[in-house]
Amino acid sequence: MAEYQTHEYDVIVIGAGGAGLRAAIESSAMGAKTALVCKSLLGKAHTVMAEGGMAAALANVDKADNWQTHFRDTVLGGKYMGNWRMQQLHAQESPERALELERWGAVFDRTPEGKINQRAFGGHTWKRLAHVGDRTGLEMIRTLQDKGVHQGIDVFMECTIVELLKDSGRVVGAFGYWRETGKFVVFKAKAVVMATGGIGKMFRVTSNSWEYTADGHALALRAGAELIDMEFVQFHPTGMVWPPGVKGILVTEAVRGEGGLLKNSQGERFMERYDPKRMELSTRDQVAKAIYTEVKEGRGTPHGGVWLDISHKDAEYIKKKLPSMYHQFKDLADVDITTSPMEIGPTMHYIMGGIRVVPESGAATVPGLFACGECSGGMHGGNRLGGNSLSDLLVFGKRAGEGAALFARDNGAHVGFDDAQIKRTEQDVLRPFESRASHTPYDLHFELQDLMQDNVGIMRTGDDLKTAIAVFPAFNEKLRGARVEGSRMFNPGWHLAWDMVNMLLIAEVVARAALQREESRGAHTRLDFPKTDSGGYWETVNSCATYEDGRVGMGLIPKPVMPAELKALVDATA
Amino acid sequence: MSRMQTGQKVTFRILRGEGDSLKEVDYHVEAETGWVVLDAVLNIQATQAPDLSVRWNCKAAKCGSCSAEVNGKPRLMCKTRLDDIDTSQPVVVHPIKSFPHVKDLVADVKWNYEVNKRITPFTPAKDADFTYYQEDVDRVQEFRKCIECFLCQNVCHILRNHEAHSRFAGPRFFVRVAGLEMHPMDTADRTQFLDQEAGVFLCNITKCCTHVCPEDIHITDNAIIPLKERVIDRKYDPLQWLVRKVTGKK
């Protein structure tokens, strides 16, 4: 052990987006010695890109709103696949989390009465999203960041965790390297909170940043945790499609929330044919599939998208409510959105599935491990509503931080380490330096993105999924031989090699979960099983992945049954 | 403005290395329509120089990670289109200055995080009910647009040339303090910090920071000058001091 720099904490939180920061704040507030470890600089996590807002039934704008309606919207939006208890806690607690953020200094846009303003979003019955123009995520992360650093949390930036450390069946720490020097580091901890975000970089067209390499999903799975609902991958309906350099960059749903219209190349508001009641503000799965279909059937724009038009609104209003969209299109595509439509198409955005947790505490199925945010599963089921992620981060970040701090308190002493595990991991991580192969991790990354986009994308078939699954063993072998150049100092090629190990593992999980579910539901569409099994068998089970003896296991677990009084809420107006 | 066509050849001259062994290396790439400088750098990384160090995250000008100097100008690489620069000559890309160099295009910006820790955080009154109006916070929201790209810190001569890091916080943190001081619910007083520790009076209002801000924050006019006035009011106006003493107001 002496050869590694070692830090000792009660709780370490991996990932410094909204969920990780909120977890660390809570853990530290409860008296646990807490560290926050992140791959980037603090404040650059993916939360910073969240635009539209945070869903919370504050009822500041639409007085009729309440947690029950938010709960119902979330259950229906998730196509009955979500964990009812998580959805209940989320709907009940998100208003308090929003107000708390305000008390910590977040400056939300205001109503004329001087309260937090709220805007409309897809699938939400009422105007519900607390927001700051279209940069809500930045406001959230900066507020949490400043709250956190003044509360005594130790932050370790630009540190990649490569494996969780286990002893006697319990997670006891984490092993990683400093990105700057390439040197290894050990974090001993009584409890570990996973808050690493998503998996988007395994797809070719995605709104996700380089950090989204499925780390938390993969580390937890390898450590013995279970992953649920991994077939549910959200394609956001509106990403930029042109010019090529910007393909996939997110165009906020707030454009539609503020009145933006979707039209095909014939000028038709095509949502009339898919969801005439909610039109542009239908749920993301529906809108993405509608756009896909329009393009497929020859009614797309020159660059393979459809039009999103807000130019009928007053120019000053657009610049005030959607400032970063205005600049994004002006700067990157020469398009003035106050006078011209935007060309948009679906982009991989979010993974609903993730680490299976106890709703109240965020505890995973392995002792000592907790999870929150995008890398956890259950909250969003088959499809996430816009705005429900930022609130999810705060509600379950707080709960996981509390859960981890309590676990650390009740499971006092630091336990031992398996030195052999550390040695083995170190060898695995360093192996690429010895390779003389011609291919690099970058080559394989592009290959994986094509494989996933073409076979495990927005529309799936059993044959395509089997094609992908058949490729993975050879792919893994190839990755073991991939070559990196240079030294260990801030070497992105080397970093990508291990990120690829994680991505490949989770890519296989996604493909297997998608092959298993023989129906179409929410974000999971099977062309060979186009019907939703409403009220049937598939509505009663969640997919569940495990990892044993170096192999992915895929099965089904019964979905927790919603209590009658909550079911009555959902059924009342469904 | 003419659009770059896919396949056009462009040379990028990138600073490589660490410590004393630094050199500019030329990379030739075939650009695609609509590329920004970051696209080219990532393409070079993926196809020619896999160990080329560079920070980036969102690629949409929202995170402020990919700050660099492109042809000598402080820019976000994700926002700098090849269409907007002269690509008949090699495009020179260097890391930001004002901070210790790490490797290639990466600089050590940790100092900024240390400065931030010294700023008194948001301090509302215990019983504040948080009713306030859009007009009260338009200015504060301008400051809170900051994405911490540190280009203002990079270009500020107090840091870049005079290396006054120990007694000057830099434009980024005047923006941060202004966002706190002008928040209608805040009750803390940061004037002593501004005067004694953050060195606000070292700023001689050359507005270099304002010119490079990718978020168009009017750093000098809206943040720094009002903060200087605030310090002066507090320090040198006995009448205001008395009023504050009596009323307990800020």
mmCIF file with all atom_site columns, C-alpha atoms in Angstrom, chain A residues 163-270:
data_model
loop_
_atom_site.group_PDB
_atom_site.id
_atom_site.type_symbol
_atom_site.label_atom_id
_atom_site.label_alt_id
_atom_site.label_comp_id
_atom_site.label_asym_id
_atom_site.label_entity_id
_atom_site.label_seq_id
_atom_site.pdbx_PDB_ins_code
_atom_site.Cartn_x
_atom_site.Cartn_y
_atom_site.Cartn_z
_atom_site.occupancy
_atom_site.B_iso_or_equiv
_atom_site.pdbx_formal_charge
_atom_site.auth_seq_id
_atom_site.auth_comp_id
_atom_site.auth_asym_id
_atom_site.auth_atom_id
_atom_site.pdbx_PDB_model_num
ATOM 1   C CA . GLU A 1 163 ? -12.281 0.806  -9.859  1.00 0.00 ? 163 GLU A CA 1
ATOM 2   C CA . LEU A 1 164 ? -14.129 0.473  -6.579  1.00 0.00 ? 164 LEU A CA 1
ATOM 3   C CA . LEU A 1 165 ? -12.207 -1.329 -3.867  1.00 0.00 ? 165 LEU A CA 1
ATOM 4   C CA . LYS A 1 166 ? -13.893 -4.130 -1.999  1.00 0.00 ? 166 LYS A CA 1
ATOM 5   C CA . ASP A 1 167 ? -13.216 -6.142 1.077   1.00 0.00 ? 167 ASP A CA 1
ATOM 6   C CA . SER A 1 168 ? -15.371 -8.908 2.537   1.00 0.00 ? 168 SER A CA 1
ATOM 7   C CA . GLY A 1 169 ? -18.225 -8.074 0.195   1.00 0.00 ? 169 GLY A CA 1
ATOM 8   C CA . ARG A 1 170 ? -18.307 -4.392 1.100   1.00 0.00 ? 170 ARG A CA 1
ATOM 9   C CA . VAL A 1 171 ? -17.205 -1.351 -0.901  1.00 0.00 ? 171 VAL A CA 1
ATOM 10  C CA . VAL A 1 172 ? -14.366 0.233  1.086   1.00 0.00 ? 172 VAL A CA 1
ATOM 11  C CA . GLY A 1 173 ? -12.900 2.812  -1.240  1.00 0.00 ? 173 GLY A CA 1
ATOM 12  C CA . ALA A 1 174 ? -11.833 3.671  -4.735  1.00 0.00 ? 174 ALA A CA 1
ATOM 13  C CA . PHE A 1 175 ? -8.712  3.488  -6.859  1.00 0.00 ? 175 PHE A CA 1
ATOM 14  C CA . GLY A 1 176 ? -7.879  6.084  -9.482  1.00 0.00 ? 176 GLY A CA 1
ATOM 15  C CA . TYR A 1 177 ? -5.274  8.249  -11.153 1.00 0.00 ? 177 TYR A CA 1
ATOM 16  C CA . TRP A 1 178 ? -4.542  11.951 -11.330 1.00 0.00 ? 178 TRP A CA 1
ATOM 17  C CA . ARG A 1 179 ? -5.154  13.069 -14.884 1.00 0.00 ? 179 ARG A CA 1
ATOM 18  C CA . GLU A 1 180 ? -2.298  15.553 -14.694 1.00 0.00 ? 180 GLU A CA 1
ATOM 19  C CA . THR A 1 181 ? 0.484   13.233 -13.591 1.00 0.00 ? 181 THR A CA 1
ATOM 20  C CA . GLY A 1 182 ? -0.904  9.787  -14.333 1.00 0.00 ? 182 GLY A CA 1
ATOM 21  C CA . LYS A 1 183 ? 0.023   8.680  -10.822 1.00 0.00 ? 183 LYS A CA 1
ATOM 22  C CA . PHE A 1 184 ? -2.303  6.379  -8.917  1.00 0.00 ? 184 PHE A CA 1
ATOM 23  C CA . VAL A 1 185 ? -4.250  7.290  -5.803  1.00 0.00 ? 185 VAL A CA 1
ATOM 24  C CA . VAL A 1 186 ? -6.259  5.319  -3.239  1.00 0.00 ? 186 VAL A CA 1
ATOM 25  C CA . PHE A 1 187 ? -9.285  6.698  -1.429  1.00 0.00 ? 187 PHE A CA 1
ATOM 26  C CA . LYS A 1 188 ? -10.289 4.742  1.664   1.00 0.00 ? 188 LYS A CA 1
ATOM 27  C CA . ALA A 1 189 ? -13.885 5.343  2.634   1.00 0.00 ? 189 ALA A CA 1
ATOM 28  C CA . LYS A 1 190 ? -16.578 3.901  4.845   1.00 0.00 ? 190 LYS A CA 1
ATOM 29  C CA . ALA A 1 191 ? -19.123 4.658  2.144   1.00 0.00 ? 191 ALA A CA 1
ATOM 30  C CA . VAL A 1 192 ? -18.921 5.614  -1.539  1.00 0.00 ? 192 VAL A CA 1
ATOM 31  C CA . VAL A 1 193 ? -21.539 7.602  -3.460  1.00 0.00 ? 193 VAL A CA 1
ATOM 32  C CA . MET A 1 194 ? -21.655 7.127  -7.227  1.00 0.00 ? 194 MET A CA 1
ATOM 33  C CA . ALA A 1 195 ? -22.773 10.255 -9.060  1.00 0.00 ? 195 ALA A CA 1
ATOM 34  C CA . THR A 1 196 ? -20.984 9.892  -12.369 1.00 0.00 ? 196 THR A CA 1
ATOM 35  C CA . GLY A 1 197 ? -23.773 10.705 -14.807 1.00 0.00 ? 197 GLY A CA 1
ATOM 36  C CA . GLY A 1 198 ? -24.452 8.953  -18.080 1.00 0.00 ? 198 GLY A CA 1
ATOM 37  C CA . ILE A 1 199 ? -23.217 6.889  -20.970 1.00 0.00 ? 199 ILE A CA 1
ATOM 38  C CA . GLY A 1 200 ? -23.724 9.106  -24.025 1.00 0.00 ? 200 GLY A CA 1
ATOM 39  C CA . LYS A 1 201 ? -20.256 8.899  -25.529 1.00 0.00 ? 201 LYS A CA 1
ATOM 40  C CA . MET A 1 202 ? -20.921 5.378  -26.770 1.00 0.00 ? 202 MET A CA 1
ATOM 41  C CA . PHE A 1 203 ? -23.247 6.910  -29.388 1.00 0.00 ? 203 PHE A CA 1
ATOM 42  C CA . ARG A 1 204 ? -22.185 8.827  -32.492 1.00 0.00 ? 204 ARG A CA 1
ATOM 43  C CA . VAL A 1 205 ? -24.774 11.584 -32.207 1.00 0.00 ? 205 VAL A CA 1
ATOM 44  C CA . THR A 1 206 ? -25.085 12.764 -28.610 1.00 0.00 ? 206 THR A CA 1
ATOM 45  C CA . SER A 1 207 ? -25.509 15.899 -26.555 1.00 0.00 ? 207 SER A CA 1
ATOM 46  C CA . ASN A 1 208 ? -23.172 14.464 -23.917 1.00 0.00 ? 208 ASN A CA 1
ATOM 47  C CA . SER A 1 209 ? -19.632 15.597 -23.093 1.00 0.00 ? 209 SER A CA 1
ATOM 48  C CA . TRP A 1 210 ? -16.467 13.469 -23.099 1.00 0.00 ? 210 TRP A CA 1
ATOM 49  C CA . GLU A 1 211 ? -16.994 12.636 -19.432 1.00 0.00 ? 211 GLU A CA 1
ATOM 50  C CA . TYR A 1 212 ? -20.096 10.546 -20.130 1.00 0.00 ? 212 TYR A CA 1
ATOM 51  C CA . THR A 1 213 ? -18.345 7.219  -20.501 1.00 0.00 ? 213 THR A CA 1
ATOM 52  C CA . ALA A 1 214 ? -20.533 5.016  -18.266 1.00 0.00 ? 214 ALA A CA 1
ATOM 53  C CA . ASP A 1 215 ? -17.951 4.971  -15.457 1.00 0.00 ? 215 ASP A CA 1
ATOM 54  C CA . GLY A 1 216 ? -20.378 4.777  -12.562 1.00 0.00 ? 216 GLY A CA 1
ATOM 55  C CA . HIS A 1 217 ? -22.545 2.148  -14.233 1.00 0.00 ? 217 HIS A CA 1
ATOM 56  C CA . ALA A 1 218 ? -19.490 0.011  -15.039 1.00 0.00 ? 218 ALA A CA 1
ATOM 57  C CA . LEU A 1 219 ? -17.667 0.396  -11.725 1.00 0.00 ? 219 LEU A CA 1
ATOM 58  C CA . ALA A 1 220 ? -20.808 -0.390 -9.742  1.00 0.00 ? 220 ALA A CA 1
ATOM 59  C CA . LEU A 1 221 ? -21.661 -3.392 -11.929 1.00 0.00 ? 221 LEU A CA 1
ATOM 60  C CA . ARG A 1 222 ? -18.154 -4.812 -11.577 1.00 0.00 ? 222 ARG A CA 1
ATOM 61  C CA . ALA A 1 223 ? -18.358 -4.254 -7.817  1.00 0.00 ? 223 ALA A CA 1
ATOM 62  C CA . GLY A 1 224 ? -21.491 -6.414 -7.656  1.00 0.00 ? 224 GLY A CA 1
ATOM 63  C CA . ALA A 1 225 ? -24.293 -3.864 -7.961  1.00 0.00 ? 225 ALA A CA 1
ATOM 64  C CA . GLU A 1 226 ? -27.293 -4.409 -10.230 1.00 0.00 ? 226 GLU A CA 1
ATOM 65  C CA . LEU A 1 227 ? -28.316 -2.182 -13.138 1.00 0.00 ? 227 LEU A CA 1
ATOM 66  C CA . ILE A 1 228 ? -32.002 -1.840 -13.990 1.00 0.00 ? 228 ILE A CA 1
ATOM 67  C CA . ASP A 1 229 ? -33.911 -0.475 -17.002 1.00 0.00 ? 229 ASP A CA 1
ATOM 68  C CA . MET A 1 230 ? -30.796 -0.190 -19.158 1.00 0.00 ? 230 MET A CA 1
ATOM 69  C CA . GLU A 1 231 ? -32.765 -0.629 -22.397 1.00 0.00 ? 231 GLU A CA 1
ATOM 70  C CA . PHE A 1 232 ? -34.281 2.812  -21.893 1.00 0.00 ? 232 PHE A CA 1
ATOM 71  C CA . VAL A 1 233 ? -32.004 5.311  -23.643 1.00 0.00 ? 233 VAL A CA 1
ATOM 72  C CA . GLN A 1 234 ? -33.421 8.760  -24.227 1.00 0.00 ? 234 GLN A CA 1
ATOM 73  C CA . PHE A 1 235 ? -32.960 10.414 -27.583 1.00 0.00 ? 235 PHE A CA 1
ATOM 74  C CA . HIS A 1 236 ? -33.725 14.080 -27.126 1.00 0.00 ? 236 HIS A CA 1
ATOM 75  C CA . PRO A 1 237 ? -35.880 15.190 -30.063 1.00 0.00 ? 237 PRO A CA 1
ATOM 76  C CA . THR A 1 238 ? -34.014 18.398 -30.721 1.00 0.00 ? 238 THR A CA 1
ATOM 77  C CA . GLY A 1 239 ? -30.283 18.393 -31.331 1.00 0.00 ? 239 GLY A CA 1
ATOM 78  C CA . MET A 1 240 ? -28.500 20.526 -33.917 1.00 0.00 ? 240 MET A CA 1
ATOM 79  C CA . VAL A 1 241 ? -27.956 18.662 -37.193 1.00 0.00 ? 241 VAL A CA 1
ATOM 80  C CA . TRP A 1 242 ? -25.898 21.157 -39.174 1.00 0.00 ? 242 TRP A CA 1
ATOM 81  C CA . PRO A 1 243 ? -23.117 22.156 -39.708 1.00 0.00 ? 243 PRO A CA 1
ATOM 82  C CA . PRO A 1 244 ? -21.372 18.790 -39.163 1.00 0.00 ? 244 PRO A CA 1
ATOM 83  C CA . GLY A 1 245 ? -19.092 20.038 -36.390 1.00 0.00 ? 245 GLY A CA 1
ATOM 84  C CA . VAL A 1 246 ? -22.050 20.781 -34.122 1.00 0.00 ? 246 VAL A CA 1
ATOM 85  C CA . LYS A 1 247 ? -24.185 17.721 -34.866 1.00 0.00 ? 247 LYS A CA 1
ATOM 86  C CA . GLY A 1 248 ? -25.833 16.492 -31.677 1.00 0.00 ? 248 GLY A CA 1
ATOM 87  C CA . ILE A 1 249 ? -25.483 19.664 -29.578 1.00 0.00 ? 249 ILE A CA 1
ATOM 88  C CA . LEU A 1 250 ? -28.638 20.153 -27.535 1.00 0.00 ? 250 LEU A CA 1
ATOM 89  C CA . VAL A 1 251 ? -31.404 22.561 -28.458 1.00 0.00 ? 251 VAL A CA 1
ATOM 90  C CA . THR A 1 252 ? -33.367 23.065 -25.270 1.00 0.00 ? 252 THR A CA 1
ATOM 91  C CA . GLU A 1 253 ? -36.929 21.841 -24.931 1.00 0.00 ? 253 GLU A CA 1
ATOM 92  C CA . ALA A 1 254 ? -37.587 25.332 -23.583 1.00 0.00 ? 254 ALA A CA 1
ATOM 93  C CA . VAL A 1 255 ? -37.820 26.449 -27.231 1.00 0.00 ? 255 VAL A CA 1
ATOM 94  C CA . ARG A 1 256 ? -41.005 24.383 -27.456 1.00 0.00 ? 256 ARG A CA 1
ATOM 95  C CA . GLY A 1 257 ? -41.957 25.349 -23.901 1.00 0.00 ? 257 GLY A CA 1
ATOM 96  C CA . GLU A 1 258 ? -41.864 28.988 -25.001 1.00 0.00 ? 258 GLU A CA 1
ATOM 97  C CA . GLY A 1 259 ? -44.038 28.252 -28.035 1.00 0.00 ? 259 GLY A CA 1
ATOM 98  C CA . GLY A 1 260 ? -41.689 26.859 -30.709 1.00 0.00 ? 260 GLY A CA 1
ATOM 99  C CA . LEU A 1 261 ? -43.362 24.899 -33.524 1.00 0.00 ? 261 LEU A CA 1
ATOM 100 C CA . LEU A 1 262 ? -42.155 21.738 -35.234 1.00 0.00 ? 262 LEU A CA 1
ATOM 101 C CA . LYS A 1 263 ? -42.638 21.569 -39.006 1.00 0.00 ? 263 LYS A CA 1
ATOM 102 C CA . ASN A 1 264 ? -41.541 19.193 -41.745 1.00 0.00 ? 264 ASN A CA 1
ATOM 103 C CA . SER A 1 265 ? -40.180 20.172 -45.161 1.00 0.00 ? 265 SER A CA 1
ATOM 104 C CA . GLN A 1 266 ? -43.761 20.636 -46.405 1.00 0.00 ? 266 GLN A CA 1
ATOM 105 C CA . GLY A 1 267 ? -44.455 23.199 -43.706 1.00 0.00 ? 267 GLY A CA 1
ATOM 106 C CA . GLU A 1 268 ? -46.829 20.853 -41.896 1.00 0.00 ? 268 GLU A CA 1
ATOM 107 C CA . ARG A 1 269 ? -47.071 20.775 -38.085 1.00 0.00 ? 269 ARG A CA 1
ATOM 108 C CA . PHE A 1 270 ? -46.619 17.027 -38.152 1.00 0.00 ? 270 PHE A CA 1
#
